[in-house]
mmCIF file of C-alpha atoms in Angstrom:
data_model
loop_
_atom_site.group_PDB
_atom_site.id
_atom_site.type_symbol
_atom_site.label_atom_id
_atom_site.label_comp_id
_atom_site.label_asym_id
_atom_site.label_seq_id
_atom_site.Cartn_x
_atom_site.Cartn_y
_atom_site.Cartn_z
ATOM 1 C CA MET A 911 -38.193 39.816 -27.372
ATOM 2 C CA ASN A 912 -35.722 41.527 -25.037
ATOM 3 C CA TYR A 913 -32.707 39.216 -25.287
ATOM 4 C CA LEU A 914 -30.579 41.663 -23.318
ATOM 5 C CA PHE A 915 -32.865 41.320 -20.300
ATOM 6 C CA ILE A 916 -32.773 37.524 -20.580
ATOM 7 C CA PHE A 917 -28.976 37.581 -20.597
ATOM 8 C CA PHE A 918 -28.890 40.049 -17.709
ATOM 9 C CA VAL A 919 -31.071 37.937 -15.398
ATOM 10 C CA CYS A 920 -29.292 34.692 -16.310
ATOM 11 C CA PHE A 921 -25.964 36.474 -15.834
ATOM 12 C CA LEU A 922 -26.979 37.470 -12.293
ATOM 13 C CA LEU A 923 -28.144 33.942 -11.494
ATOM 14 C CA GLN A 924 -24.881 32.458 -12.725
ATOM 15 C CA PHE A 925 -22.896 35.048 -10.783
ATOM 16 C CA LEU A 926 -24.685 34.453 -7.474
ATOM 17 C CA THR A 927 -24.462 30.664 -7.564
ATOM 18 C CA SER A 928 -20.816 30.759 -8.644
ATOM 19 C CA PHE A 929 -19.969 33.359 -6.005
ATOM 20 C CA GLU A 930 -21.283 31.240 -3.145
ATOM 21 C CA MET A 931 -19.652 28.057 -4.415
ATOM 22 C CA ASN A 932 -16.279 29.725 -4.821
ATOM 23 C CA PHE A 933 -15.879 31.583 -1.552
ATOM 24 C CA ILE A 934 -15.937 28.419 0.593
ATOM 25 C CA ASN A 935 -12.447 27.084 -0.207
ATOM 26 C CA PRO A 936 -10.616 30.411 0.320
ATOM 27 C CA ILE A 937 -12.108 30.832 3.799
ATOM 28 C CA ILE A 938 -11.407 27.267 4.976
ATOM 29 C CA PRO A 939 -8.975 28.566 7.652
ATOM 30 C CA TYR A 940 -11.713 30.915 8.938
ATOM 31 C CA LEU A 941 -14.410 28.204 8.901
ATOM 32 C CA SER A 942 -12.052 25.880 10.772
ATOM 33 C CA SER A 943 -11.706 28.438 13.544
ATOM 34 C CA TYR A 944 -15.370 29.538 13.400
ATOM 35 C CA PHE A 945 -16.780 26.026 13.889
ATOM 36 C CA GLY A 946 -13.833 24.657 15.890
ATOM 37 C CA ILE A 947 -12.916 21.824 13.504
ATOM 38 C CA GLU A 948 -9.722 20.645 11.807
ATOM 39 C CA LYS A 949 -8.822 22.415 8.554
ATOM 40 C CA SER A 950 -8.675 19.138 6.638
ATOM 41 C CA SER A 951 -12.207 18.342 7.876
ATOM 42 C CA VAL A 952 -13.814 21.584 6.657
ATOM 43 C CA ILE A 953 -14.286 19.973 3.249
ATOM 44 C CA TYR A 954 -16.887 17.667 4.830
ATOM 45 C CA LEU A 955 -19.156 20.697 5.167
ATOM 46 C CA ASN A 956 -19.649 20.409 1.396
ATOM 47 C CA PHE A 957 -20.944 16.835 1.601
ATOM 48 C CA GLY A 958 -24.639 17.757 1.561
ATOM 49 C CA PHE A 959 -24.163 20.319 -1.202
ATOM 50 C CA PHE A 960 -22.719 17.732 -3.559
ATOM 51 C CA PHE A 961 -24.913 14.863 -2.338
ATOM 52 C CA VAL A 962 -28.081 16.532 -3.610
ATOM 53 C CA GLY A 963 -26.333 16.906 -6.964
ATOM 54 C CA LEU A 964 -26.703 13.153 -7.408
ATOM 55 C CA PHE A 965 -30.417 13.820 -7.821
ATOM 56 C CA SER A 966 -29.929 16.615 -10.354
ATOM 57 C CA PRO A 967 -31.206 14.471 -13.275
ATOM 58 C CA PHE A 968 -34.529 14.190 -11.439
ATOM 59 C CA PHE A 969 -34.546 17.944 -10.910
ATOM 60 C CA GLY A 970 -33.905 18.194 -14.647
ATOM 61 C CA MET A 971 -36.859 15.937 -15.467
ATOM 62 C CA PHE A 972 -39.068 18.008 -13.191
ATOM 63 C CA THR A 973 -37.851 21.239 -14.809
ATOM 64 C CA ASP A 974 -38.534 19.857 -18.283
ATOM 65 C CA LYS A 975 -42.086 19.093 -17.164
ATOM 66 C CA ILE A 976 -42.960 22.411 -15.530
ATOM 67 C CA GLY A 977 -40.844 24.612 -17.819
ATOM 68 C CA LYS A 978 -37.381 26.079 -17.429
ATOM 69 C CA LYS A 979 -38.594 29.496 -16.246
ATOM 70 C CA LYS A 980 -40.590 27.966 -13.386
ATOM 71 C CA GLY A 981 -37.684 25.646 -12.661
ATOM 72 C CA LEU A 982 -35.327 28.610 -12.320
ATOM 73 C CA PHE A 983 -37.796 30.351 -10.007
ATOM 74 C CA LEU A 984 -38.097 27.358 -7.663
ATOM 75 C CA ALA A 985 -34.345 26.765 -7.724
ATOM 76 C CA THR A 986 -33.726 30.389 -6.760
ATOM 77 C CA LEU A 987 -36.126 30.005 -3.830
ATOM 78 C CA PHE A 988 -34.094 27.051 -2.575
ATOM 79 C CA TYR A 989 -30.931 29.104 -3.030
ATOM 80 C CA ILE A 990 -32.342 31.971 -0.950
ATOM 81 C CA ILE A 991 -33.476 29.671 1.861
ATOM 82 C CA GLY A 992 -30.174 27.794 1.882
ATOM 83 C CA THR A 993 -27.957 30.865 1.971
ATOM 84 C CA PHE A 994 -30.101 32.485 4.668
ATOM 85 C CA LEU A 995 -29.837 29.392 6.871
ATOM 86 C CA SER A 996 -26.089 29.176 6.228
ATOM 87 C CA GLY A 997 -25.735 32.692 7.565
ATOM 88 C CA ILE A 998 -27.389 31.857 10.877
ATOM 89 C CA ALA A 999 -25.722 28.450 11.241
ATOM 90 C CA PHE A 1000 -24.363 27.952 14.762
ATOM 91 C CA HIS A 1001 -23.066 24.385 14.319
ATOM 92 C CA PRO A 1002 -21.069 22.719 11.516
ATOM 93 C CA TYR A 1003 -23.820 20.128 10.971
ATOM 94 C CA PHE A 1004 -26.436 22.848 10.587
ATOM 95 C CA PHE A 1005 -24.144 24.697 8.179
ATOM 96 C CA ALA A 1006 -23.682 21.508 6.146
ATOM 97 C CA PHE A 1007 -27.472 20.985 6.047
ATOM 98 C CA SER A 1008 -27.995 24.593 4.946
ATOM 99 C CA ARG A 1009 -25.471 24.163 2.150
ATOM 100 C CA MET A 1010 -27.385 21.079 1.039
ATOM 101 C CA ILE A 1011 -30.477 23.245 0.514
ATOM 102 C CA THR A 1012 -28.311 25.812 -1.268
ATOM 103 C CA GLY A 1013 -26.985 23.008 -3.458
ATOM 104 C CA ILE A 1014 -30.476 22.097 -4.682
ATOM 105 C CA GLY A 1015 -30.844 25.647 -5.944
ATOM 106 C CA SER A 1016 -27.305 26.199 -7.209
ATOM 107 C CA LEU A 1017 -26.907 22.962 -9.143
ATOM 108 C CA THR A 1018 -30.369 23.190 -10.699
ATOM 109 C CA ILE A 1019 -29.749 26.802 -11.731
ATOM 110 C CA GLY A 1020 -26.367 25.894 -13.207
ATOM 111 C CA ALA A 1021 -27.866 23.234 -15.469
ATOM 112 C CA THR A 1022 -31.093 25.065 -16.317
ATOM 113 C CA VAL A 1023 -29.644 28.479 -17.200
ATOM 114 C CA ILE A 1024 -27.627 27.204 -20.171
ATOM 115 C CA ALA A 1025 -30.602 25.073 -21.297
ATOM 116 C CA TYR A 1026 -32.940 28.084 -21.032
ATOM 117 C CA ILE A 1027 -30.588 30.347 -22.999
ATOM 118 C CA SER A 1028 -30.114 27.650 -25.636
ATOM 119 C CA ASP A 1029 -33.837 27.665 -26.420
ATOM 120 C CA PHE A 1030 -33.531 31.231 -27.717
ATOM 121 C CA ILE A 1031 -30.089 31.229 -29.379
ATOM 122 C CA PRO A 1032 -29.038 29.286 -32.531
ATOM 123 C CA PHE A 1033 -26.091 26.903 -32.078
ATOM 124 C CA SER A 1034 -23.865 28.936 -34.411
ATOM 125 C CA GLN A 1035 -24.008 31.814 -31.898
ATOM 126 C CA ARG A 1036 -24.238 29.782 -28.725
ATOM 127 C CA GLY A 1037 -20.525 30.029 -27.996
ATOM 128 C CA LYS A 1038 -20.922 33.747 -27.353
ATOM 129 C CA ALA A 1039 -24.121 33.178 -25.366
ATOM 130 C CA ALA A 1040 -22.518 30.552 -23.154
ATOM 131 C CA GLY A 1041 -19.482 32.799 -22.924
ATOM 132 C CA SER A 1042 -21.541 35.585 -21.381
ATOM 133 C CA LEU A 1043 -22.678 33.206 -18.647
ATOM 134 C CA ARG A 1044 -19.154 31.933 -18.138
ATOM 135 C CA ILE A 1045 -17.963 35.517 -17.764
ATOM 136 C CA ALA A 1046 -20.384 35.786 -14.834
ATOM 137 C CA PHE A 1047 -18.726 32.691 -13.406
ATOM 138 C CA ALA A 1048 -15.276 34.179 -13.995
ATOM 139 C CA LEU A 1049 -16.211 37.443 -12.296
ATOM 140 C CA ALA A 1050 -17.647 35.529 -9.362
ATOM 141 C CA ILE A 1051 -14.553 33.437 -8.729
ATOM 142 C CA MET A 1052 -12.348 36.515 -9.083
ATOM 143 C CA LEU A 1053 -14.384 38.555 -6.611
ATOM 144 C CA ALA A 1054 -15.361 35.783 -4.192
ATOM 145 C CA PRO A 1055 -11.997 35.056 -2.488
ATOM 146 C CA MET A 1056 -10.997 38.610 -1.612
ATOM 147 C CA SER A 1057 -14.489 39.899 -0.821
ATOM 148 C CA ALA A 1058 -15.377 36.840 1.277
ATOM 149 C CA SER A 1059 -12.054 36.984 3.132
ATOM 150 C CA TYR A 1060 -12.605 40.673 3.849
ATOM 151 C CA MET A 1061 -16.222 40.197 4.948
ATOM 152 C CA VAL A 1062 -15.520 37.388 7.407
ATOM 153 C CA GLU A 1063 -12.508 39.212 8.869
ATOM 154 C CA ARG A 1064 -14.157 42.638 9.026
ATOM 155 C CA PHE A 1065 -17.652 41.418 9.972
ATOM 156 C CA ASN A 1066 -18.677 37.738 10.129
ATOM 157 C CA LEU A 1067 -20.093 34.795 8.187
ATOM 158 C CA LYS A 1068 -23.660 35.963 8.800
ATOM 159 C CA THR A 1069 -23.093 39.299 7.045
ATOM 160 C CA LEU A 1070 -21.520 37.577 4.050
ATOM 161 C CA TYR A 1071 -24.431 35.190 3.557
ATOM 162 C CA PHE A 1072 -27.145 37.767 4.214
ATOM 163 C CA ILE A 1073 -25.754 39.962 1.433
ATOM 164 C CA VAL A 1074 -25.866 37.000 -0.957
ATOM 165 C CA SER A 1075 -29.434 36.111 0.098
ATOM 166 C CA SER A 1076 -30.628 39.684 -0.370
ATOM 167 C CA MET A 1077 -29.205 39.865 -3.888
ATOM 168 C CA ALA A 1078 -30.923 36.572 -4.737
ATOM 169 C CA VAL A 1079 -34.280 37.973 -3.594
ATOM 170 C CA VAL A 1080 -33.901 40.832 -6.090
ATOM 171 C CA VAL A 1081 -33.126 38.355 -8.881
ATOM 172 C CA LEU A 1082 -36.169 36.292 -7.890
ATOM 173 C CA PHE A 1083 -38.462 39.217 -8.712
ATOM 174 C CA LEU A 1084 -36.641 39.811 -12.007
ATOM 175 C CA LEU A 1085 -37.270 36.174 -12.938
ATOM 176 C CA LEU A 1086 -40.995 36.860 -13.011
ATOM 177 C CA LYS A 1087 -40.500 39.100 -16.043
ATOM 178 C CA LEU A 1088 -38.572 36.521 -18.086
ATOM 179 C CA PRO A 1089 -40.366 35.048 -21.131
ATOM 180 C CA SER A 1090 -41.320 31.388 -21.067
ATOM 181 C CA GLU A 1091 -39.159 29.241 -23.318
ATOM 182 C CA PRO A 1092 -40.504 27.881 -26.631
ATOM 183 C CA ILE A 1093 -42.245 24.530 -26.233
ATOM 184 C CA THR A 1094 -40.042 21.679 -27.457
ATOM 185 C CA ARG A 1095 -41.519 18.220 -27.870
ATOM 186 C CA ASN A 1096 -39.376 15.188 -27.266
ATOM 187 C CA THR A 1097 -38.962 12.442 -29.848
ATOM 188 C CA ASN A 1098 -42.027 10.405 -28.855
ATOM 189 C CA GLY A 1099 -44.216 13.287 -27.843
ATOM 190 C CA LYS A 1100 -44.381 11.871 -24.327
ATOM 191 C CA THR A 1101 -43.521 13.259 -20.960
ATOM 192 C CA ILE A 1102 -39.888 12.890 -20.026
ATOM 193 C CA ASP A 1103 -39.597 10.146 -17.397
ATOM 194 C CA PHE A 1104 -37.179 7.777 -15.689
ATOM 195 C CA VAL A 1105 -37.177 5.412 -18.678
ATOM 196 C CA MET A 1106 -35.878 8.216 -20.894
ATOM 197 C CA LEU A 1107 -33.194 8.978 -18.321
ATOM 198 C CA LEU A 1108 -32.014 5.370 -18.424
ATOM 199 C CA SER A 1109 -32.135 5.446 -22.222
ATOM 200 C CA LEU A 1110 -29.895 8.511 -22.225
ATOM 201 C CA LEU A 1111 -27.430 6.869 -19.852
ATOM 202 C CA LYS A 1112 -27.164 3.797 -22.097
ATOM 203 C CA ASN A 1113 -26.167 5.963 -25.054
ATOM 204 C CA ARG A 1114 -22.398 5.880 -25.744
ATOM 205 C CA THR A 1115 -22.283 9.586 -26.547
ATOM 206 C CA THR A 1116 -23.964 10.419 -23.241
ATOM 207 C CA GLN A 1117 -21.535 8.148 -21.420
ATOM 208 C CA LYS A 1118 -18.566 9.926 -22.987
ATOM 209 C CA VAL A 1119 -19.947 13.370 -22.115
ATOM 210 C CA VAL A 1120 -20.586 12.306 -18.512
ATOM 211 C CA LEU A 1121 -17.108 10.743 -18.247
ATOM 212 C CA ILE A 1122 -15.452 13.911 -19.568
ATOM 213 C CA SER A 1123 -17.462 16.044 -17.129
ATOM 214 C CA PHE A 1124 -16.485 13.772 -14.251
ATOM 215 C CA MET A 1125 -12.777 13.806 -15.090
ATOM 216 C CA VAL A 1126 -12.688 17.545 -15.766
ATOM 217 C CA MET A 1127 -14.239 18.182 -12.354
ATOM 218 C CA ALA A 1128 -11.509 16.122 -10.683
ATOM 219 C CA ALA A 1129 -8.876 18.642 -11.788
ATOM 220 C CA PRO A 1130 -10.112 21.781 -9.970
ATOM 221 C CA LEU A 1131 -11.131 19.708 -6.945
ATOM 222 C CA SER A 1132 -7.632 18.265 -6.607
ATOM 223 C CA LEU A 1133 -6.110 21.711 -7.105
ATOM 224 C CA PHE A 1134 -8.385 24.061 -5.173
ATOM 225 C CA GLY A 1135 -9.841 21.672 -2.579
ATOM 226 C CA PHE A 1136 -6.723 21.929 -0.422
ATOM 227 C CA PHE A 1137 -5.045 24.905 -2.092
ATOM 228 C CA SER A 1138 -5.710 27.311 0.781
ATOM 229 C CA ILE A 1139 -4.498 24.730 3.307
ATOM 230 C CA TRP A 1140 -1.338 24.134 1.246
ATOM 231 C CA LEU A 1141 -0.690 27.871 1.023
ATOM 232 C CA ASP A 1142 -1.264 28.200 4.756
ATOM 233 C CA GLN A 1143 1.028 25.315 5.696
ATOM 234 C CA HIS A 1144 3.667 25.538 2.951
ATOM 235 C CA PHE A 1145 4.039 29.326 2.778
ATOM 236 C CA SER A 1146 2.569 30.378 6.172
ATOM 237 C CA LEU A 1147 0.131 32.849 4.592
ATOM 238 C CA GLY A 1148 -2.742 34.626 6.332
ATOM 239 C CA GLN A 1149 -6.434 34.722 5.331
ATOM 240 C CA ARG A 1150 -6.222 37.968 3.337
ATOM 241 C CA GLU A 1151 -3.023 36.877 1.562
ATOM 242 C CA ILE A 1152 -4.691 33.611 0.582
ATOM 243 C CA GLY A 1153 -7.721 35.539 -0.668
ATOM 244 C CA LEU A 1154 -5.452 37.767 -2.757
ATOM 245 C CA ILE A 1155 -3.715 34.765 -4.343
ATOM 246 C CA TYR A 1156 -7.085 33.206 -5.200
ATOM 247 C CA THR A 1157 -8.108 36.454 -6.867
ATOM 248 C CA LEU A 1158 -4.880 36.622 -8.888
ATOM 249 C CA VAL A 1159 -5.000 33.031 -10.113
ATOM 250 C CA ASN A 1160 -8.698 33.267 -10.900
ATOM 251 C CA SER A 1161 -7.945 36.057 -13.365
ATOM 252 C CA GLY A 1162 -6.886 33.180 -15.601
ATOM 253 C CA THR A 1163 -10.538 32.166 -15.672
ATOM 254 C CA MET A 1164 -11.505 35.536 -17.107
ATOM 255 C CA VAL A 1165 -8.842 35.283 -19.814
ATOM 256 C CA GLY A 1166 -9.836 31.710 -20.653
ATOM 257 C CA VAL A 1167 -13.531 32.523 -20.855
ATOM 258 C CA ALA A 1168 -12.916 35.615 -22.993
ATOM 259 C CA ALA A 1169 -10.661 33.654 -25.363
ATOM 260 C CA ALA A 1170 -13.130 30.782 -25.659
ATOM 261 C CA THR A 1171 -16.034 33.178 -26.214
ATOM 262 C CA MET A 1172 -14.228 34.887 -29.091
ATOM 263 C CA LEU A 1173 -12.590 31.827 -30.656
ATOM 264 C CA SER A 1174 -14.825 28.793 -30.100
ATOM 265 C CA ASP A 1175 -17.338 29.768 -32.793
ATOM 266 C CA LYS A 1176 -14.455 30.423 -35.220
ATOM 267 C CA ILE A 1177 -11.962 27.584 -34.715
ATOM 268 C CA GLY A 1178 -14.514 25.134 -33.349
ATOM 269 C CA LYS A 1179 -15.591 24.129 -29.891
ATOM 270 C CA PHE A 1180 -13.875 20.739 -29.941
ATOM 271 C CA ILE A 1181 -10.486 22.304 -30.690
ATOM 272 C CA THR A 1182 -11.036 24.992 -28.054
ATOM 273 C CA ALA A 1183 -11.926 22.361 -25.450
ATOM 274 C CA LYS A 1184 -8.908 20.206 -26.343
ATOM 275 C CA ILE A 1185 -6.477 23.113 -26.011
ATOM 276 C CA GLY A 1186 -7.984 24.105 -22.670
ATOM 277 C CA PHE A 1187 -7.865 20.601 -21.198
ATOM 278 C CA ILE A 1188 -4.259 20.092 -22.335
ATOM 279 C CA LEU A 1189 -3.224 23.288 -20.523
ATOM 280 C CA MET A 1190 -5.076 22.057 -17.472
ATOM 281 C CA ALA A 1191 -3.272 18.707 -17.413
ATOM 282 C CA ALA A 1192 0.164 20.181 -18.127
ATOM 283 C CA THR A 1193 0.031 22.568 -15.160
ATOM 284 C CA LEU A 1194 -1.264 20.202 -12.483
ATOM 285 C CA PHE A 1195 1.726 17.856 -12.327
ATOM 286 C CA PRO A 1196 4.475 20.418 -11.499
ATOM 287 C CA LEU A 1197 2.449 22.597 -9.097
ATOM 288 C CA SER A 1198 3.342 20.941 -5.794
ATOM 289 C CA PHE A 1199 7.075 21.093 -6.621
ATOM 290 C CA LEU A 1200 7.076 24.906 -6.727
ATOM 291 C CA ASN A 1201 8.512 26.876 -3.829
ATOM 292 C CA THR A 1202 7.878 30.483 -4.839
ATOM 293 C CA ILE A 1203 4.550 32.294 -4.784
ATOM 294 C CA PRO A 1204 4.980 34.058 -8.184
ATOM 295 C CA LEU A 1205 5.494 30.711 -9.963
ATOM 296 C CA VAL A 1206 2.538 29.194 -8.122
ATOM 297 C CA VAL A 1207 0.323 32.084 -9.202
ATOM 298 C CA ILE A 1208 1.419 31.800 -12.861
ATOM 299 C CA ILE A 1209 0.949 28.015 -13.038
ATOM 300 C CA VAL A 1210 -2.464 28.045 -11.365
ATOM 301 C CA MET A 1211 -3.523 30.998 -13.517
ATOM 302 C CA ILE A 1212 -2.710 29.001 -16.667
ATOM 303 C CA ASN A 1213 -4.599 26.040 -15.208
ATOM 304 C CA ALA A 1214 -7.679 28.201 -14.601
ATOM 305 C CA LEU A 1215 -7.393 29.590 -18.130
ATOM 306 C CA GLY A 1216 -7.394 26.095 -19.609
ATOM 307 C CA LEU A 1217 -10.073 24.705 -17.340
ATOM 308 C CA ASP A 1218 -12.695 27.398 -17.775
ATOM 309 C CA GLY A 1219 -11.955 28.183 -21.407
ATOM 310 C CA GLY A 1220 -12.030 24.495 -22.297
ATOM 311 C CA PHE A 1221 -15.090 23.686 -20.238
ATOM 312 C CA LEU A 1222 -17.011 26.614 -21.721
ATOM 313 C CA ALA A 1223 -16.522 25.152 -25.194
ATOM 314 C CA PHE A 1224 -17.319 21.636 -23.986
ATOM 315 C CA GLN A 1225 -20.481 22.746 -22.172
ATOM 316 C CA THR A 1226 -21.696 24.511 -25.311
ATOM 317 C CA LEU A 1227 -21.156 21.315 -27.297
ATOM 318 C CA ALA A 1228 -23.007 19.277 -24.696
ATOM 319 C CA SER A 1229 -26.036 21.578 -24.932
ATOM 320 C CA GLU A 1230 -26.547 20.478 -28.546
ATOM 321 C CA VAL A 1231 -26.059 16.716 -28.177
ATOM 322 C CA ASN A 1232 -29.705 16.162 -27.174
ATOM 323 C CA PRO A 1233 -31.645 19.405 -27.818
ATOM 324 C CA LYS A 1234 -35.092 17.843 -27.298
ATOM 325 C CA GLN A 1235 -34.211 16.866 -23.735
ATOM 326 C CA ARG A 1236 -31.669 19.609 -23.146
ATOM 327 C CA THR A 1237 -32.335 20.350 -19.474
ATOM 328 C CA LEU A 1238 -32.289 16.665 -18.539
ATOM 329 C CA PHE A 1239 -29.094 16.117 -20.514
ATOM 330 C CA MET A 1240 -27.358 19.119 -18.955
ATOM 331 C CA THR A 1241 -28.314 17.968 -15.453
ATOM 332 C CA LEU A 1242 -26.346 14.793 -16.180
ATOM 333 C CA ILE A 1243 -23.284 17.042 -16.267
ATOM 334 C CA SER A 1244 -24.284 18.432 -12.873
ATOM 335 C CA PHE A 1245 -24.756 14.850 -11.697
ATOM 336 C CA SER A 1246 -21.249 13.866 -12.805
ATOM 337 C CA HIS A 1247 -19.785 16.951 -11.138
ATOM 338 C CA SER A 1248 -21.610 16.205 -7.904
ATOM 339 C CA LEU A 1249 -20.612 12.535 -7.956
ATOM 340 C CA CYS A 1250 -16.976 13.485 -8.475
ATOM 341 C CA SER A 1251 -17.190 16.132 -5.756
ATOM 342 C CA LEU A 1252 -18.851 13.713 -3.343
ATOM 343 C CA ILE A 1253 -16.133 11.114 -3.876
ATOM 344 C CA PHE A 1254 -13.550 13.851 -3.400
ATOM 345 C CA VAL A 1255 -15.145 15.073 -0.161
ATOM 346 C CA VAL A 1256 -14.986 11.544 1.267
ATOM 347 C CA ALA A 1257 -11.596 10.471 -0.092
ATOM 348 C CA ALA A 1258 -9.566 13.688 -0.313
ATOM 349 C CA PRO A 1259 -8.791 14.134 3.401
ATOM 350 C CA LEU A 1260 -7.492 10.553 3.518
ATOM 351 C CA LEU A 1261 -5.464 11.020 0.329
ATOM 352 C CA TYR A 1262 -4.102 14.331 1.583
ATOM 353 C CA ASN A 1263 -2.991 12.800 4.875
ATOM 354 C CA MET A 1264 -1.473 9.870 3.000
ATOM 355 C CA GLY A 1265 0.343 11.590 0.119
ATOM 356 C CA GLY A 1266 -0.124 15.304 0.650
ATOM 357 C CA TYR A 1267 -1.062 17.942 -1.895
ATOM 358 C CA ARG A 1268 1.247 16.351 -4.492
ATOM 359 C CA LEU A 1269 -0.761 13.130 -4.609
ATOM 360 C CA LEU A 1270 -3.988 15.072 -5.165
ATOM 361 C CA ASN A 1271 -2.381 17.030 -8.013
ATOM 362 C CA PHE A 1272 -1.203 13.839 -9.704
ATOM 363 C CA ILE A 1273 -4.691 12.344 -9.467
ATOM 364 C CA GLY A 1274 -6.174 15.509 -10.995
ATOM 365 C CA GLY A 1275 -3.579 15.532 -13.774
ATOM 366 C CA THR A 1276 -4.284 11.901 -14.636
ATOM 367 C CA ALA A 1277 -8.026 12.598 -14.714
ATOM 368 C CA SER A 1278 -7.368 15.492 -17.108
ATOM 369 C CA ILE A 1279 -5.493 13.190 -19.482
ATOM 370 C CA ILE A 1280 -8.434 10.761 -19.473
ATOM 371 C CA ALA A 1281 -10.765 13.678 -20.274
ATOM 372 C CA ILE A 1282 -8.580 14.693 -23.236
ATOM 373 C CA ILE A 1283 -8.537 11.152 -24.659
ATOM 374 C CA THR A 1284 -12.310 10.793 -24.263
ATOM 375 C CA LEU A 1285 -12.921 14.206 -25.836
ATOM 376 C CA TYR A 1286 -10.835 13.182 -28.848
ATOM 377 C CA SER A 1287 -12.935 10.013 -29.172
ATOM 378 C CA LEU A 1288 -16.130 12.085 -28.930
ATOM 379 C CA SER A 1289 -14.944 14.448 -31.671
ATOM 380 C CA ARG A 1290 -14.362 11.456 -33.958
ATOM 381 C CA ASP A 1291 -17.986 10.389 -33.472
ATOM 382 C CA LYS A 1292 -19.167 13.628 -35.151
ATOM 383 C CA VAL A 1293 -22.158 13.889 -32.828
ATOM 384 C CA VAL A 1294 -22.396 17.662 -33.329
ATOM 385 C CA ASP A 1295 -22.004 19.365 -36.692
ATOM 386 C CA GLU A 1296 -20.268 22.662 -35.980
ATOM 387 C CA GLY A 1297 -19.934 23.625 -39.587
ATOM 388 C CA VAL A 1298 -16.133 23.719 -39.330
ATOM 389 C CA SER A 1299 -13.458 21.330 -40.465
ATOM 390 C CA GLU A 1300 -12.229 20.424 -37.009
ATOM 391 C CA LEU A 1301 -14.317 17.283 -36.760
ATOM 392 C CA ALA A 1302 -12.366 15.588 -39.472
#
């Protein structure tokens, strides 16, 4: 079996979905001007994208029924249609609807890729496997701000999205050559259904994993959701300068992912996740008090390092909590992310107008602390045997 080809295709899928998700926030000033809406209201364009994420467990059940390879193929089709429509959007409502279609593809791909890879790789080596996918994510968020800022300034939104759609079409054909995953029967030998979903949600371990995912998502939302607006208003920066800062701070993601990839299988994934989440919490609280760009870049870079390094380790752990229903279980993480994002989309503009960027940072920092406490409780449950002493 050609594992290199499997990694390559999954790497491209992860890169494309991450690229599209991460170039929206940096170009908020451009989108505000393009659609003629307030900057603080641009975040509402993401409502549909995250709303469909609430149904990700059902997408997961469907993927478990038809197979992960077919699920990835259908999800990529949705991604292509959504990004194409986003490129030709002439009205903010149409753009929001197009992003909703993109969200069906992106969120399903995000949950299914790690589940698909996990069917071929033993848990002892899964840290490196997940790391390769997270590197795709890191590359995407490093390249997205500057390249998207350049494309919309030099050309337009249509050109940016058409390039993304075209690349996805190429990946769609590559998907046809992927091997089908090994057949895994669930505990009762029955088809995965809504009853099993409810059973999973009643499990205390599942509840802790979902809570951690929810709280971890609150941190980057509170930081990056209004980061470009804060930079614009607080430092009077232009679109390209904002894109450059995003690129610089996102280099922390690359460092965090590389460190977690190399260390998580050695020191343990729980310890790696704890260290990452602590760094994330410690850097959120002081951010809004900073008045110099170099300090802002350093603090946010450390935050990105902790977030993505820690979440990589946590995501790898989550993939082994329920291996017989892995896709369904991983879509619960997508569900928690989408729920958190949806709440943020609705509440964040009000919170920002009420308490500014500082209030959002404090909310994100508090959520990070809750994630750390819950992760510690999960590690005490010994739900995953890593073969290292960290669980003691």
